[in-house]
Amino acid sequence: MKSTAIAWRSKRTVKLERRTEQLRKSREELERARDAAEQASIAKSEFLANMSHEIRTPMNGVIVAELLEGTELSEQQRRYVSIILHSADTLMDLINDILDFSKIEAGRLELEAIPFVLRDTLGDTLQTLAKRAADKGLELACHIPPEVPDHLVGDPTRLRQIIVNLVGNAIKFTENGEVVVDVTLEGQKDDGTRLQFQVRDTGIGIPEPQQERIFEAFAQADTSTTRQYGGTGLGLAIAAQLAEKMGGRMQLESTPGAGSVFTFAADFGLAPEEKKARPLREAELRGRQALVVDDNATNRQILEEIVVNWGMIPIVAPDGVAALNALERASGAPPDLALLDLMMPGMSGFELAACMRLRPGLKEMRIVMMSSAGRPSDEALLRRLDVSRLLVKPVKQSDLLNAITDALGVSMREDEGEGHASAAHLRTSPGLTVLLAEDGAVNRQVAVDLLTKRGHRVVAVGNGQEAIEAVERGNYDLVLMDVHMPVMDGLAATAAIRALAQSGKARVPIVALTASATAADRERCLAAGMDGYVTKPFRAAELFRVVEQYDPMRVPLPEEQVTAVLTQPAAADASVLDWERALRNLDRNEALLRELAAMFLIEYPKLIAALDAAYASGDAAELRRAAHTLKGSADVVGADGVVTAAQRLADLGREGNLAPVPEARRALKAELDRLEPALQRAMLDAE
Ligand code: ADP
C-alpha cells in the first residue's frame, strides 16, 4: 500500500517535473521570439529612418525645378514645372512623416525645451491654414483665455506639427461651419503649466467603430474617403504620439454628421518673462468702450474676452442692425473703437461702417475690420470709410493689440516697440555678400542661383579648408556652411573661423546647412560657434528667411517668420547667467565673451569628469582643484549659479569632507542644466 503510494507520488513528481521543464522551454522560446520581434521592430524603424534620409538627398535635385520656375517658359512648360513642384512638396511631406514616425517608433525623437510665445505660435500656425479654411467658407478661430500663460518653455515646432495636423484634418473633413482651437489651463505650478488643447470641427465626423483605430499608423476612417480627400493615414498616428510625449493621450469624441473633437494635454515650463510683471500697453485701453460685431458666436466670445481682458468695455452684437440699435440705446459718449467682421450675412462690415459714418456721433469712431484670408480687399473703399486696419482672420492677439493701439493713437512704450515696422526699417537692401561652403554640386548650384537671383552676391567653395581661407581673405556678411564636407568638415572650419575672430577679425555669422536637424546636431553646431541652421533640401523661402535676417537693411515683412533659426528671446534669469556682468568684465568685448562661452560649453564636461573621478578615488585635493577650475571658467562667462555650486564642492574638497559631495554634485548638475540653454541663447542674442 505504502509502496504504491510512493510509486504514485514519484510518478506525479516526474510528471510535474516534465511539465515544469516544458513550461520553462516554452517560456524561453517565447522570450526568444519576443527578443527577435523587438530586434526586428528596431531594425525596421532604423531602416525606415535611413531610407527616408536617403530619399531626401535626391530630392535636392527635384527641387531644382524651383529655379526653372524663374526662367522664361511657355505656358505648357510652366504647367509641367508646377506639377513637378507640387509633387515634390507632397513627397517631402510624406518623407518627413515617415521619418518622424520611424524616429518615434525607434524611440529616437527628442522634444526640445526652448522658450516660445504661445499666442503668437498658435496664431502664426493658424494663419498658414487660414486660406484653406476661407476657401471652403469655414470660420477658423483660436480661443486662448487670459489665464493661460503666454511665455512657455517647450517644443513649439512639435506643438505646431500636432496643431497643423489636427486643424488640417478638421478643415479637410468639414464642409460647413467652423473649426476652433481651444486652449484651457489644466494646472499650474511654480515652474510649469499643463494646458489642454482641443480642436473641434463641425464636419463629417468619425463612426464609432473607427474611432479607436484612427490613431494607428496608416488607418483611415473610411477607405472610400481616402479617394475623395487623399492622405496617407500617418498624420494622426504621429500627432498622437507627439502628444503622448508632451504630456497626455490624445482623445477623440465624434458624432457622425455633427463633427469631431480631438483633445490632448501638454506640459510646459514657464519662461522667466512669464513671471515678471510686464509694463502693459493695455493699461492705456482700460475703461474705453469697444463695439464688437461678428455673426459667428465663437468669434464674438473670443473677441469679447480679449477686449475685456485689456480692461475695455465691450458692446457685442451679432449683426449690423443689432449693432446700430445697440449704439442708439447706449447712453453717454459712443465707443472709441469698433471691431467689425467683414463678411456677415445681411449687412456686411463695409455696409455697417458706411451706416456708422453717416451718423453724426460716429464719424470719429476708429474702425478695425477683420476679414477671411484670401478675400480681395477694396483699398479705396477702406480709405473712404476711414477704416484704420484690415486684419486677416483668425486674428492674432498681438496683431489685434497693435491695430487697436495704432488706431486709437495710444502711445507705445519704447520697450514694446520691437516687431513694429518703423519707417526707418523700410529701406531697400543692396544685398548680402555670402560665402557658401558646400561640397554637393546640386545644393551648391541651387543655393548660388537662388541667392544671386534674390540680389545677393555668393562666393562658393567646396570644403572647410577653403572656407577658412576665404573668410581670412574676404569680407563676408554671412557664411553658409555645410556640416559634412571632405578635407575639413563644417564644425572644424567654424571653430577655426571663430579662432580667427579672436585675432582681430570681425565676427561673421555662420549658418549650418544640414540634412538632419536633431537637437543634438544643433547643439554640436552651436558649440562649434555657429549661429543657426537651414535643413536640406532647402526651399527658397526658407533659405531667404534664414539668410536675410542677417541683413540689417532688410525690409521686414510681417508674415515672415523665421522658423529654422535658433534665435529665441533671452532668458533673463540673472541667478543662472549674468551675461551683462561678464561683458563688463571683458571691456564689452562681446566676440571674446562668445568665444569663451563656446569654450566653456565644450570644456566643462571634462572638468565634471575629473571631478567625478576624484570623488570616486576619494581624492579630496584633486576634487577641490577640478571644482575650483570649473568655478573660475563659470565666473568668466557670468554663470553665477554654477559658480556657487562649484564653490561648494571646492569647499568640501578643501575640508576633506566627501560625504555631502553627491548631493552637491547633483546641485551642480541642475545648475549646469539650467545654464546651458541660457548660455546658448545669450550667445545668439549677442549677435
Ligand atoms: P490622413 O493623412 O489620411 O488625413 P490622418 O492620420 O491625419 O491621415 O487621418 C486618418 C483618418 O482619420 C482620415 O483619413 C480620416 O478618415 C479620419 N479623420 C481625421 N480627422 C478627422 C476629422 N476631423 N473629421 C473626420 N475624419 C477625420
XYZ file of C-alpha atoms and ligand atoms in Angstrom:
714
model
C 0.000 0.000 0.000
C 2.793 2.314 1.118
C 4.988 1.449 -1.816
C 2.093 2.055 -4.213
C 1.629 5.497 -2.701
C 5.342 6.263 -3.105
C 5.302 4.994 -6.642
C 2.282 7.150 -7.381
C 3.870 10.199 -5.796
C 7.111 9.752 -7.654
C 5.203 9.291 -10.871
C 3.400 12.528 -10.130
C 6.701 14.247 -9.325
C 8.175 13.084 -12.601
C 5.109 14.324 -14.434
C 5.293 17.650 -12.640
C 8.964 17.992 -13.383
C 8.367 17.219 -17.033
C 5.630 19.781 -17.148
C 7.828 22.399 -15.436
C 10.576 21.649 -17.935
C 8.115 22.066 -20.797
C 6.919 25.344 -19.356
C 10.459 26.601 -18.954
C 11.228 25.662 -22.532
C 8.189 27.362 -23.926
C 8.902 30.439 -21.830
C 12.409 30.556 -23.231
C 11.042 30.174 -26.712
C 8.586 32.971 -26.086
C 11.326 35.206 -24.769
C 13.479 34.408 -27.774
C 10.577 35.199 -30.071
C 9.881 38.441 -28.213
C 13.533 39.499 -28.429
C 13.580 38.685 -32.099
C 10.396 40.678 -32.656
C 11.815 43.644 -30.763
C 15.009 43.430 -32.766
C 13.015 43.250 -35.976
C 10.945 46.242 -34.958
C 14.025 48.302 -34.136
C 15.651 47.216 -37.377
C 12.530 48.193 -39.301
C 12.401 51.626 -37.698
C 16.071 52.221 -38.334
C 15.669 51.067 -41.891
C 12.774 53.483 -42.373
C 14.753 56.312 -40.827
C 17.751 55.634 -43.041
C 15.631 55.192 -46.127
C 13.764 58.444 -45.709
C 17.018 60.202 -45.004
C 18.492 58.800 -48.193
C 15.420 59.773 -50.193
C 15.746 63.371 -49.047
C 19.109 63.658 -50.768
C 17.959 63.188 -54.379
C 15.019 65.452 -53.531
C 17.560 68.278 -53.635
C 17.712 67.707 -57.337
C 13.966 67.638 -57.832
C 13.643 70.955 -56.101
C 15.873 72.480 -58.773
C 12.535 72.829 -60.571
C 12.028 75.882 -58.389
C 14.840 77.503 -60.360
C 13.184 76.547 -63.628
C 10.113 78.398 -62.474
C 12.053 81.635 -62.559
C 13.183 81.216 -66.196
C 11.343 82.005 -69.375
C 8.881 79.210 -70.041
C 5.990 78.507 -72.342
C 2.571 78.173 -70.755
C 2.732 74.404 -71.090
C 6.212 74.168 -69.575
C 5.092 76.318 -66.677
C 2.245 73.888 -66.014
C 4.640 70.933 -66.023
C 7.024 72.683 -63.649
C 4.169 73.444 -61.326
C 3.204 69.761 -61.321
C 6.796 68.755 -60.503
C 6.949 71.231 -57.651
C 3.608 70.220 -56.272
C 4.624 66.552 -56.354
C 7.954 67.388 -54.751
C 6.140 69.137 -51.923
C 3.827 66.180 -51.395
C 6.745 63.769 -51.482
C 8.720 65.860 -48.988
C 5.757 65.922 -46.610
C 5.448 62.185 -46.920
C 9.156 61.582 -46.367
C 9.123 63.844 -43.331
C 6.117 61.953 -41.959
C 7.828 58.609 -42.414
C 10.999 59.955 -40.853
C 9.094 61.271 -37.843
C 7.142 58.094 -37.497
C 10.187 55.879 -37.620
C 12.016 58.146 -35.183
C 9.136 57.849 -32.744
C 8.964 54.089 -33.202
C 12.672 53.736 -32.604
C 12.380 55.962 -29.521
C 14.743 58.463 -31.098
C 12.521 61.505 -31.225
C 13.643 64.142 -28.783
C 11.497 67.065 -27.728
C 13.074 70.455 -27.371
C 12.779 72.734 -24.386
C 13.097 76.273 -25.678
C 11.201 79.438 -24.788
C 8.330 80.393 -27.071
C 5.268 82.609 -27.037
C 2.113 80.517 -27.108
C -0.373 83.001 -28.572
C 1.952 84.059 -31.366
C 2.968 80.491 -32.139
C -0.607 79.275 -32.433
C -1.651 82.485 -34.199
C 1.076 82.140 -36.835
C 0.314 78.458 -37.253
C -3.368 79.068 -37.870
C -2.621 81.895 -40.269
C -0.891 79.382 -42.508
C -4.102 77.322 -42.584
C -6.443 80.304 -42.863
C -6.583 80.336 -46.632
C -7.626 76.695 -46.829
C -10.443 77.353 -44.350
C -11.506 80.542 -46.105
C -11.606 78.788 -49.492
C -14.199 76.407 -48.056
C -16.093 79.226 -46.368
C -15.225 77.878 -42.907
C -14.709 80.020 -39.852
C -11.328 79.277 -38.254
C -10.887 80.539 -34.706
C -8.466 80.224 -31.820
C -9.569 80.682 -28.233
C -6.934 81.172 -25.540
C -8.431 82.606 -22.336
C -6.431 85.195 -20.392
C -5.418 82.878 -17.551
C -3.402 80.699 -19.952
C 0.254 81.803 -19.667
C 1.961 83.031 -22.832
C 5.721 82.685 -22.302
C 6.356 78.966 -22.199
C 9.259 76.577 -22.476
C 8.706 73.528 -24.644
C 8.859 72.340 -28.216
C 6.965 74.854 -30.373
C 7.814 73.046 -33.608
C 6.250 69.791 -32.477
C 3.270 71.599 -30.958
C 2.784 73.332 -34.291
C 3.027 69.975 -36.040
C 0.227 68.496 -33.930
C -1.989 71.544 -34.419
C -1.346 71.692 -38.172
C -2.302 68.052 -38.427
C -5.490 68.270 -36.372
C -6.638 71.572 -37.862
C -5.651 70.453 -41.366
C -7.805 67.336 -40.955
C -10.651 69.336 -39.426
C -10.676 71.673 -42.431
C -10.381 68.734 -44.828
C -13.351 66.883 -43.349
C -15.661 69.858 -42.758
C -17.887 71.414 -45.408
C -19.874 73.927 -43.338
C -19.427 75.691 -40.040
C -16.302 76.213 -38.035
C -13.005 74.816 -36.864
C -11.956 76.011 -33.420
C -8.756 75.585 -31.437
C -9.485 75.960 -27.743
C -6.748 76.085 -25.099
C -7.516 75.751 -21.406
C -5.398 75.791 -18.288
C -5.424 72.380 -16.606
C -2.981 73.063 -13.853
C -0.214 75.385 -12.865
C 2.845 75.044 -10.675
C 5.659 77.464 -9.930
C 7.840 76.258 -12.722
C 5.382 74.754 -15.136
C 1.933 74.572 -16.562
C -0.312 71.915 -18.043
C -2.508 73.011 -20.916
C -5.325 71.260 -22.672
C -5.670 71.728 -26.411
C -8.884 71.000 -28.181
C -9.521 71.070 -31.915
C -13.195 70.865 -32.815
C -14.960 70.878 -36.106
C -18.496 70.668 -37.424
C -17.569 68.184 -40.138
C -18.471 64.679 -41.279
C -17.392 63.040 -38.014
C -15.910 59.587 -37.496
C -18.073 56.490 -36.962
C -17.755 54.801 -33.554
C -16.061 51.583 -34.721
C -13.262 53.535 -36.406
C -12.605 55.918 -33.528
C -10.059 53.709 -31.737
C -8.242 52.672 -34.891
C -7.826 56.179 -36.186
C -4.652 56.764 -34.137
C -2.946 53.729 -35.636
C -0.499 54.214 -38.478
C -1.932 54.098 -41.987
C -5.504 53.965 -40.647
C -8.291 55.903 -42.268
C -11.866 56.148 -41.099
C -13.266 55.022 -44.366
C -11.167 53.886 -47.250
C -13.602 55.498 -49.631
C -12.938 58.910 -48.069
C -9.292 58.497 -48.963
C -10.123 58.680 -52.605
C -12.153 61.799 -52.056
C -9.797 63.507 -49.614
C -6.340 61.966 -50.150
C -3.809 61.371 -47.367
C -1.752 58.513 -46.005
C -3.156 57.944 -42.535
C 0.171 58.727 -40.859
C -0.681 62.210 -39.625
C -2.805 61.296 -36.627
C -0.520 58.458 -35.587
C 2.345 60.934 -35.393
C 0.282 63.682 -33.755
C -0.994 61.280 -31.100
C 2.490 60.005 -30.301
C 3.893 63.534 -30.109
C 1.040 64.498 -27.774
C 1.775 61.475 -25.642
C 5.391 62.598 -25.337
C 4.302 66.102 -24.416
C 2.057 65.007 -21.626
C -1.031 63.012 -22.423
C -3.068 60.647 -24.508
C -4.946 62.118 -27.414
C -8.686 61.630 -27.073
C -11.395 61.723 -29.664
C -15.098 62.370 -29.381
C -17.069 62.342 -32.559
C -20.607 62.114 -33.846
C -21.015 61.197 -37.498
C -22.642 64.094 -39.286
C -22.119 66.511 -36.390
C -18.346 66.813 -36.027
C -15.257 65.731 -34.146
C -13.329 66.931 -31.118
C -9.683 65.972 -30.674
C -8.212 66.703 -27.240
C -4.728 66.397 -25.786
C -2.854 67.776 -22.804
C 0.730 69.004 -22.806
C 3.157 70.100 -20.101
C 5.318 73.188 -20.490
C 7.812 75.095 -18.424
C 7.304 78.776 -17.732
C 9.803 81.169 -19.296
C 11.246 83.825 -16.996
C 9.303 86.545 -18.861
C 6.087 84.973 -17.641
C 6.990 85.543 -14.033
C 7.928 89.183 -14.494
C 5.270 91.836 -14.303
C 5.343 93.409 -17.729
C 4.563 97.064 -18.370
C 1.203 96.911 -20.029
C 0.370 98.906 -23.077
C -3.111 97.562 -22.495
C -3.329 99.869 -19.473
C -3.964 102.719 -21.893
C -7.024 100.939 -23.206
C -8.622 100.477 -19.818
C -12.109 101.860 -19.493
C -12.598 102.563 -23.197
C -15.653 101.169 -24.958
C -15.377 98.834 -27.922
C -18.123 97.723 -30.268
C -17.660 94.094 -31.382
C -19.721 92.827 -34.322
C -19.388 89.302 -35.715
C -22.031 86.850 -36.908
C -20.014 83.884 -35.628
C -20.729 83.223 -31.950
C -17.315 81.689 -31.213
C -15.532 84.705 -32.644
C -17.775 87.073 -30.706
C -16.972 85.295 -27.493
C -13.221 85.285 -28.214
C -13.119 88.983 -29.128
C -15.221 89.936 -26.125
C -12.940 88.011 -23.806
C -9.815 89.614 -25.277
C -11.030 93.206 -25.009
C -12.430 92.636 -21.519
C -9.029 91.278 -20.527
C -7.476 94.549 -21.722
C -9.886 96.409 -19.466
C -12.133 97.656 -22.264
C -15.910 97.710 -22.038
C -17.452 95.723 -24.890
C -20.769 96.216 -26.663
C -21.349 92.976 -28.542
C -23.689 92.432 -31.481
C -24.273 89.527 -33.876
C -25.109 91.673 -36.926
C -25.159 95.201 -38.316
C -28.723 96.036 -37.405
C -28.285 94.877 -33.816
C -25.062 96.895 -33.640
C -26.735 100.094 -34.830
C -29.589 99.558 -32.366
C -27.179 98.955 -29.521
C -25.313 102.157 -30.369
C -28.556 104.083 -30.320
C -29.555 102.656 -26.956
C -26.162 103.201 -25.342
C -26.061 106.235 -23.129
C -23.135 108.614 -22.938
C -20.366 109.009 -25.476
C -20.209 106.474 -28.327
C -17.444 103.829 -28.213
C -13.942 104.862 -29.313
C -13.492 101.757 -31.338
C -15.384 99.229 -33.481
C -14.129 95.735 -34.336
C -16.145 94.615 -37.341
C -16.244 91.317 -39.146
C -16.252 91.992 -42.875
C -18.201 89.002 -44.195
C -21.559 88.914 -42.469
C -24.900 87.795 -43.845
C -27.337 90.680 -44.278
C -25.333 93.807 -43.664
C -21.615 93.384 -44.428
C -18.894 95.038 -42.394
C -18.470 97.633 -45.158
C -22.178 98.476 -45.146
C -22.222 98.727 -41.375
C -19.198 101.024 -41.433
C -20.874 103.167 -44.092
C -24.037 103.465 -41.932
C -21.953 104.417 -38.926
C -20.039 107.068 -40.838
C -23.384 108.651 -41.810
C -24.360 109.114 -38.167
C -23.120 112.354 -36.715
C -21.828 110.944 -33.411
C -19.953 108.066 -35.031
C -17.823 109.898 -37.605
C -14.781 109.846 -35.334
C -15.072 106.242 -34.268
C -11.956 104.189 -35.099
C -12.770 101.059 -37.083
C -10.693 97.875 -37.280
C -12.023 95.330 -39.727
C -11.464 91.565 -39.819
C -11.667 89.531 -42.991
C -11.048 85.945 -44.062
C -7.773 85.031 -45.726
C -7.607 85.329 -49.480
C -10.581 87.681 -49.817
C -9.716 90.554 -52.092
C -9.737 93.762 -50.122
C -11.013 97.026 -51.539
C -8.348 99.562 -50.655
C -10.279 102.534 -51.979
C -13.376 101.629 -50.004
C -11.342 101.058 -46.840
C -9.865 104.528 -47.225
C -13.219 106.135 -47.950
C -14.734 104.586 -44.848
C -11.663 105.586 -42.867
C -11.006 102.041 -41.706
C -7.807 102.060 -39.644
C -6.742 98.477 -40.289
C -7.887 95.336 -42.032
C -6.790 92.187 -40.192
C -6.836 88.658 -41.549
C -8.714 86.035 -39.537
C -8.014 84.187 -37.322
C -6.644 87.349 -35.779
C -3.537 87.087 -33.642
C -3.940 88.805 -30.276
C -0.671 90.704 -30.653
C -1.751 91.965 -34.110
C -5.109 92.989 -32.711
C -3.459 94.879 -29.878
C -1.157 96.663 -32.331
C -4.057 97.515 -34.605
C -6.179 98.866 -31.756
C -3.426 100.911 -30.129
C -2.405 102.327 -33.514
C -5.999 103.129 -34.382
C -6.569 104.867 -31.073
C -3.222 106.621 -31.237
C -2.208 105.111 -27.914
C 1.456 105.807 -27.253
C 3.725 102.860 -27.250
C 6.466 102.409 -24.740
C 9.954 102.090 -26.138
C 10.474 98.633 -24.737
C 7.445 97.391 -26.573
C 8.493 98.847 -29.879
C 10.138 95.749 -31.336
C 8.361 93.982 -34.106
C 6.911 97.222 -35.341
C 7.930 98.218 -38.791
C 9.015 101.789 -38.378
C 9.707 103.951 -41.394
C 13.421 103.688 -40.713
C 13.294 99.957 -41.355
C 11.775 100.368 -44.729
C 14.954 100.818 -46.695
C 15.895 98.635 -49.573
C 18.870 96.397 -49.137
C 21.842 96.245 -51.514
C 22.036 92.524 -50.724
C 24.499 90.460 -48.717
C 27.876 89.021 -49.576
C 27.575 85.352 -48.741
C 30.239 82.681 -48.570
C 28.834 79.266 -49.368
C 30.825 76.191 -48.329
C 29.126 73.122 -49.786
C 30.632 70.091 -51.470
C 27.405 68.825 -53.084
C 27.228 70.192 -56.625
C 23.425 70.206 -56.725
C 22.889 72.041 -53.493
C 25.653 74.458 -54.341
C 24.042 75.285 -57.663
C 20.594 75.697 -56.120
C 21.814 77.968 -53.340
C 24.002 80.085 -55.640
C 21.232 80.584 -58.173
C 18.506 81.296 -55.634
C 20.588 83.790 -53.685
C 22.021 85.508 -56.769
C 18.573 85.975 -58.280
C 17.474 87.453 -54.983
C 20.155 90.107 -55.272
C 22.856 88.680 -53.018
C 26.449 88.036 -54.017
C 27.668 84.482 -53.464
C 31.164 83.038 -53.418
C 31.117 79.236 -53.364
C 33.812 76.902 -52.042
C 33.848 73.118 -51.715
C 35.256 72.355 -48.256
C 36.002 73.736 -44.819
C 39.655 74.485 -45.500
C 38.736 76.685 -48.468
C 36.079 78.370 -46.354
C 38.638 79.382 -43.721
C 40.928 80.782 -46.414
C 38.073 82.706 -47.994
C 36.995 84.213 -44.665
C 40.595 85.223 -43.991
C 40.878 86.966 -47.335
C 37.460 88.488 -47.852
C 34.707 90.331 -46.054
C 31.508 88.360 -45.798
C 28.190 89.240 -44.225
C 27.350 85.591 -43.728
C 28.770 82.084 -44.165
C 26.537 79.173 -45.147
C 28.416 76.099 -44.019
C 27.671 72.523 -44.959
C 28.363 70.282 -41.963
C 29.705 67.199 -43.739
C 32.442 68.056 -46.214
C 35.656 66.411 -47.363
C 39.109 67.715 -46.309
C 37.678 69.648 -43.363
C 34.112 69.482 -42.098
C 31.908 72.434 -41.225
C 32.268 72.147 -37.469
C 36.067 72.182 -37.537
C 36.058 75.032 -40.064
C 33.680 77.035 -37.869
C 35.848 76.530 -34.818
C 38.865 77.725 -36.820
C 36.995 80.775 -38.132
C 35.922 81.626 -34.602
C 39.548 81.435 -33.556
C 40.380 83.985 -36.299
C 37.844 86.341 -34.756
C 39.996 86.449 -31.655
C 42.887 87.820 -33.596
C 41.030 90.963 -34.517
C 38.787 89.882 -37.398
C 35.116 90.905 -37.218
C 32.725 88.125 -36.243
C 30.835 86.702 -39.196
C 27.553 84.829 -38.637
C 27.774 81.179 -39.680
C 24.653 79.216 -40.574
C 24.841 75.427 -40.855
C 23.425 73.589 -43.847
C 22.405 70.228 -42.530
C 20.377 67.274 -43.671
C 19.415 66.189 -40.182
C 18.366 68.622 -37.540
C 18.064 66.821 -34.251
C 18.574 68.740 -31.028
C 21.943 67.023 -30.626
C 23.068 68.113 -34.114
C 22.120 71.646 -33.379
C 23.950 71.632 -30.076
C 27.060 70.472 -31.885
C 26.669 73.317 -34.387
C 26.190 75.856 -31.620
C 29.057 74.514 -29.586
C 31.296 74.904 -32.631
C 30.286 78.557 -32.825
C 27.527 78.526 -35.423
C 24.520 80.805 -35.180
C 21.680 78.944 -36.830
C 20.887 76.297 -39.384
C 18.905 75.531 -42.537
C 17.741 71.995 -43.170
C 18.392 70.447 -46.533
C 16.891 70.149 -49.014
C 16.161 73.795 -48.545
C 13.347 75.622 -50.211
C 13.786 79.139 -51.489
C 11.518 80.760 -48.913
C 13.275 79.117 -46.010
C 16.735 79.915 -47.326
C 15.822 83.585 -47.806
C 14.247 83.827 -44.386
C 17.296 82.491 -42.658
C 19.852 84.374 -44.734
C 18.078 87.709 -44.736
C 17.655 88.018 -41.039
C 21.363 88.859 -41.056
C 20.655 91.779 -43.358
C 20.297 94.959 -41.311
C 18.769 96.765 -44.299
C 16.119 94.156 -44.946
C 12.539 95.287 -45.351
C 10.718 93.415 -42.609
C 7.680 91.600 -43.914
C 5.084 90.971 -41.239
C 4.261 87.467 -42.390
C 7.859 86.430 -42.332
C 8.558 84.064 -39.588
C 11.963 82.668 -39.041
C 11.305 79.078 -38.279
C 14.608 77.400 -38.698
C 16.718 79.788 -36.705
C 17.665 79.203 -33.153
C 17.204 82.783 -32.042
C 14.986 82.930 -29.029
C 14.202 85.743 -26.622
C 16.814 85.999 -23.910
C 16.146 84.193 -20.685
C 16.818 86.995 -18.298
C 17.228 84.884 -15.189
C 20.241 86.560 -13.612
C 20.669 83.840 -10.979
C 21.583 81.455 -13.800
C 23.567 83.759 -16.032
C 24.709 87.336 -15.644
C 25.882 87.987 -19.191
C 25.965 91.721 -18.628
C 28.439 91.432 -15.751
C 30.640 89.087 -17.771
C 30.559 91.561 -20.632
C 31.569 94.433 -18.376
C 34.479 92.381 -17.070
C 35.707 91.859 -20.618
C 35.552 95.506 -21.543
C 32.373 94.783 -23.508
C 34.231 92.587 -25.986
C 31.212 90.545 -26.992
C 33.060 88.484 -29.599
C 35.538 87.365 -26.972
C 32.808 86.521 -24.483
C 31.036 84.392 -27.080
C 34.283 82.549 -27.737
C 34.776 81.952 -24.040
C 31.184 80.808 -23.632
C 31.542 78.354 -26.528
C 34.764 77.115 -24.997
C 33.087 76.721 -21.621
C 30.357 74.578 -23.168
C 32.980 72.328 -24.729
C 35.296 72.229 -21.707
C 33.020 71.817 -18.718
C 32.117 68.129 -19.279
C 35.849 67.338 -18.954
C 36.029 69.123 -15.609
C 32.928 67.304 -14.416
C 34.526 64.002 -15.406
C 37.691 64.936 -13.487
C 35.561 65.894 -10.510
C 33.691 62.578 -10.549
C 36.916 60.604 -10.907
C 38.423 62.458 -7.935
C 35.380 61.697 -5.798
C 35.386 58.025 -6.860
C 39.028 57.648 -5.790
C 38.500 59.659 -2.603
C 40.998 62.325 -3.715
C 39.829 65.472 -1.916
C 42.668 67.668 -3.186
C 42.003 66.759 -6.807
C 38.269 67.306 -6.284
C 38.984 70.759 -4.967
C 41.236 71.554 -7.929
C 38.660 70.458 -10.536
C 35.819 72.300 -8.784
C 37.965 75.391 -8.490
C 38.829 75.395 -12.189
C 35.162 74.937 -13.078
C 34.224 77.815 -10.817
C 36.814 80.041 -12.460
C 35.592 79.329 -16.006
C 31.965 79.725 -14.965
C 32.772 83.064 -13.375
C 34.259 84.392 -16.601
C 31.081 83.728 -18.584
C 28.815 85.054 -15.805
C 27.334 81.667 -14.850
C 26.542 82.659 -11.273
C 24.514 79.556 -10.355
C 27.342 77.255 -11.424
C 29.890 79.427 -9.579
C 28.032 78.934 -6.301
C 27.535 75.199 -6.810
C 31.178 74.648 -7.815
C 32.387 76.738 -4.869
C 30.524 74.421 -2.506
C 32.292 71.396 -3.997
C 35.637 73.170 -3.771
C 34.948 73.932 -0.091
C 34.099 70.283 0.607
C 37.341 69.263 -1.103
C 39.316 71.723 0.988
C 37.714 70.411 4.198
C 38.291 66.817 3.083
C 34.599 66.230 3.769
C 33.444 63.965 0.965
C 30.137 62.672 2.374
C 27.979 65.601 1.135
C 29.648 65.522 -2.320
C 26.945 63.506 -4.157
C 24.258 65.962 -3.109
C 26.416 68.973 -4.019
C 27.275 67.299 -7.317
C 23.526 66.938 -8.087
C 23.017 70.618 -7.338
C 25.865 71.448 -9.727
C 24.334 69.291 -12.438
C 20.976 71.058 -12.028
C 22.713 74.424 -12.374
C 24.560 73.310 -15.487
C 21.297 72.080 -16.993
C 19.785 75.497 -16.402
C 22.839 77.276 -17.658
C 23.333 75.540 -20.961
C 20.200 76.810 -22.773
C 20.546 80.254 -21.184
C 24.136 80.500 -22.348
C 23.305 79.382 -25.874
C 20.540 81.944 -26.089
C 22.753 84.699 -24.760
C 25.373 83.807 -27.370
C 22.763 84.084 -30.108
C 21.201 87.250 -28.776
C 24.605 88.853 -28.559
C 24.675 88.754 -32.345
P -4.584 61.386 -43.478
O -3.233 61.776 -43.930
O -5.168 60.274 -44.262
O -5.513 62.511 -43.287
P -4.624 61.074 -40.602
O -3.922 60.090 -39.749
O -4.373 62.500 -40.350
O -4.284 60.695 -42.087
O -6.186 60.792 -40.506
C -6.645 59.478 -40.617
C -8.085 59.442 -40.964
O -8.862 59.882 -39.888
C -8.507 60.324 -42.115
O -8.275 59.725 -43.349
C -9.994 60.479 -41.845
O -10.693 59.376 -42.331
C -10.071 60.469 -40.332
N -10.138 61.813 -39.749
C -9.128 62.501 -39.162
N -9.537 63.695 -38.702
C -10.851 63.792 -38.992
C -11.848 64.790 -38.765
N -11.565 65.948 -38.138
N -13.098 64.538 -39.209
C -13.372 63.377 -39.829
N -12.476 62.399 -40.076
C -11.236 62.583 -39.674
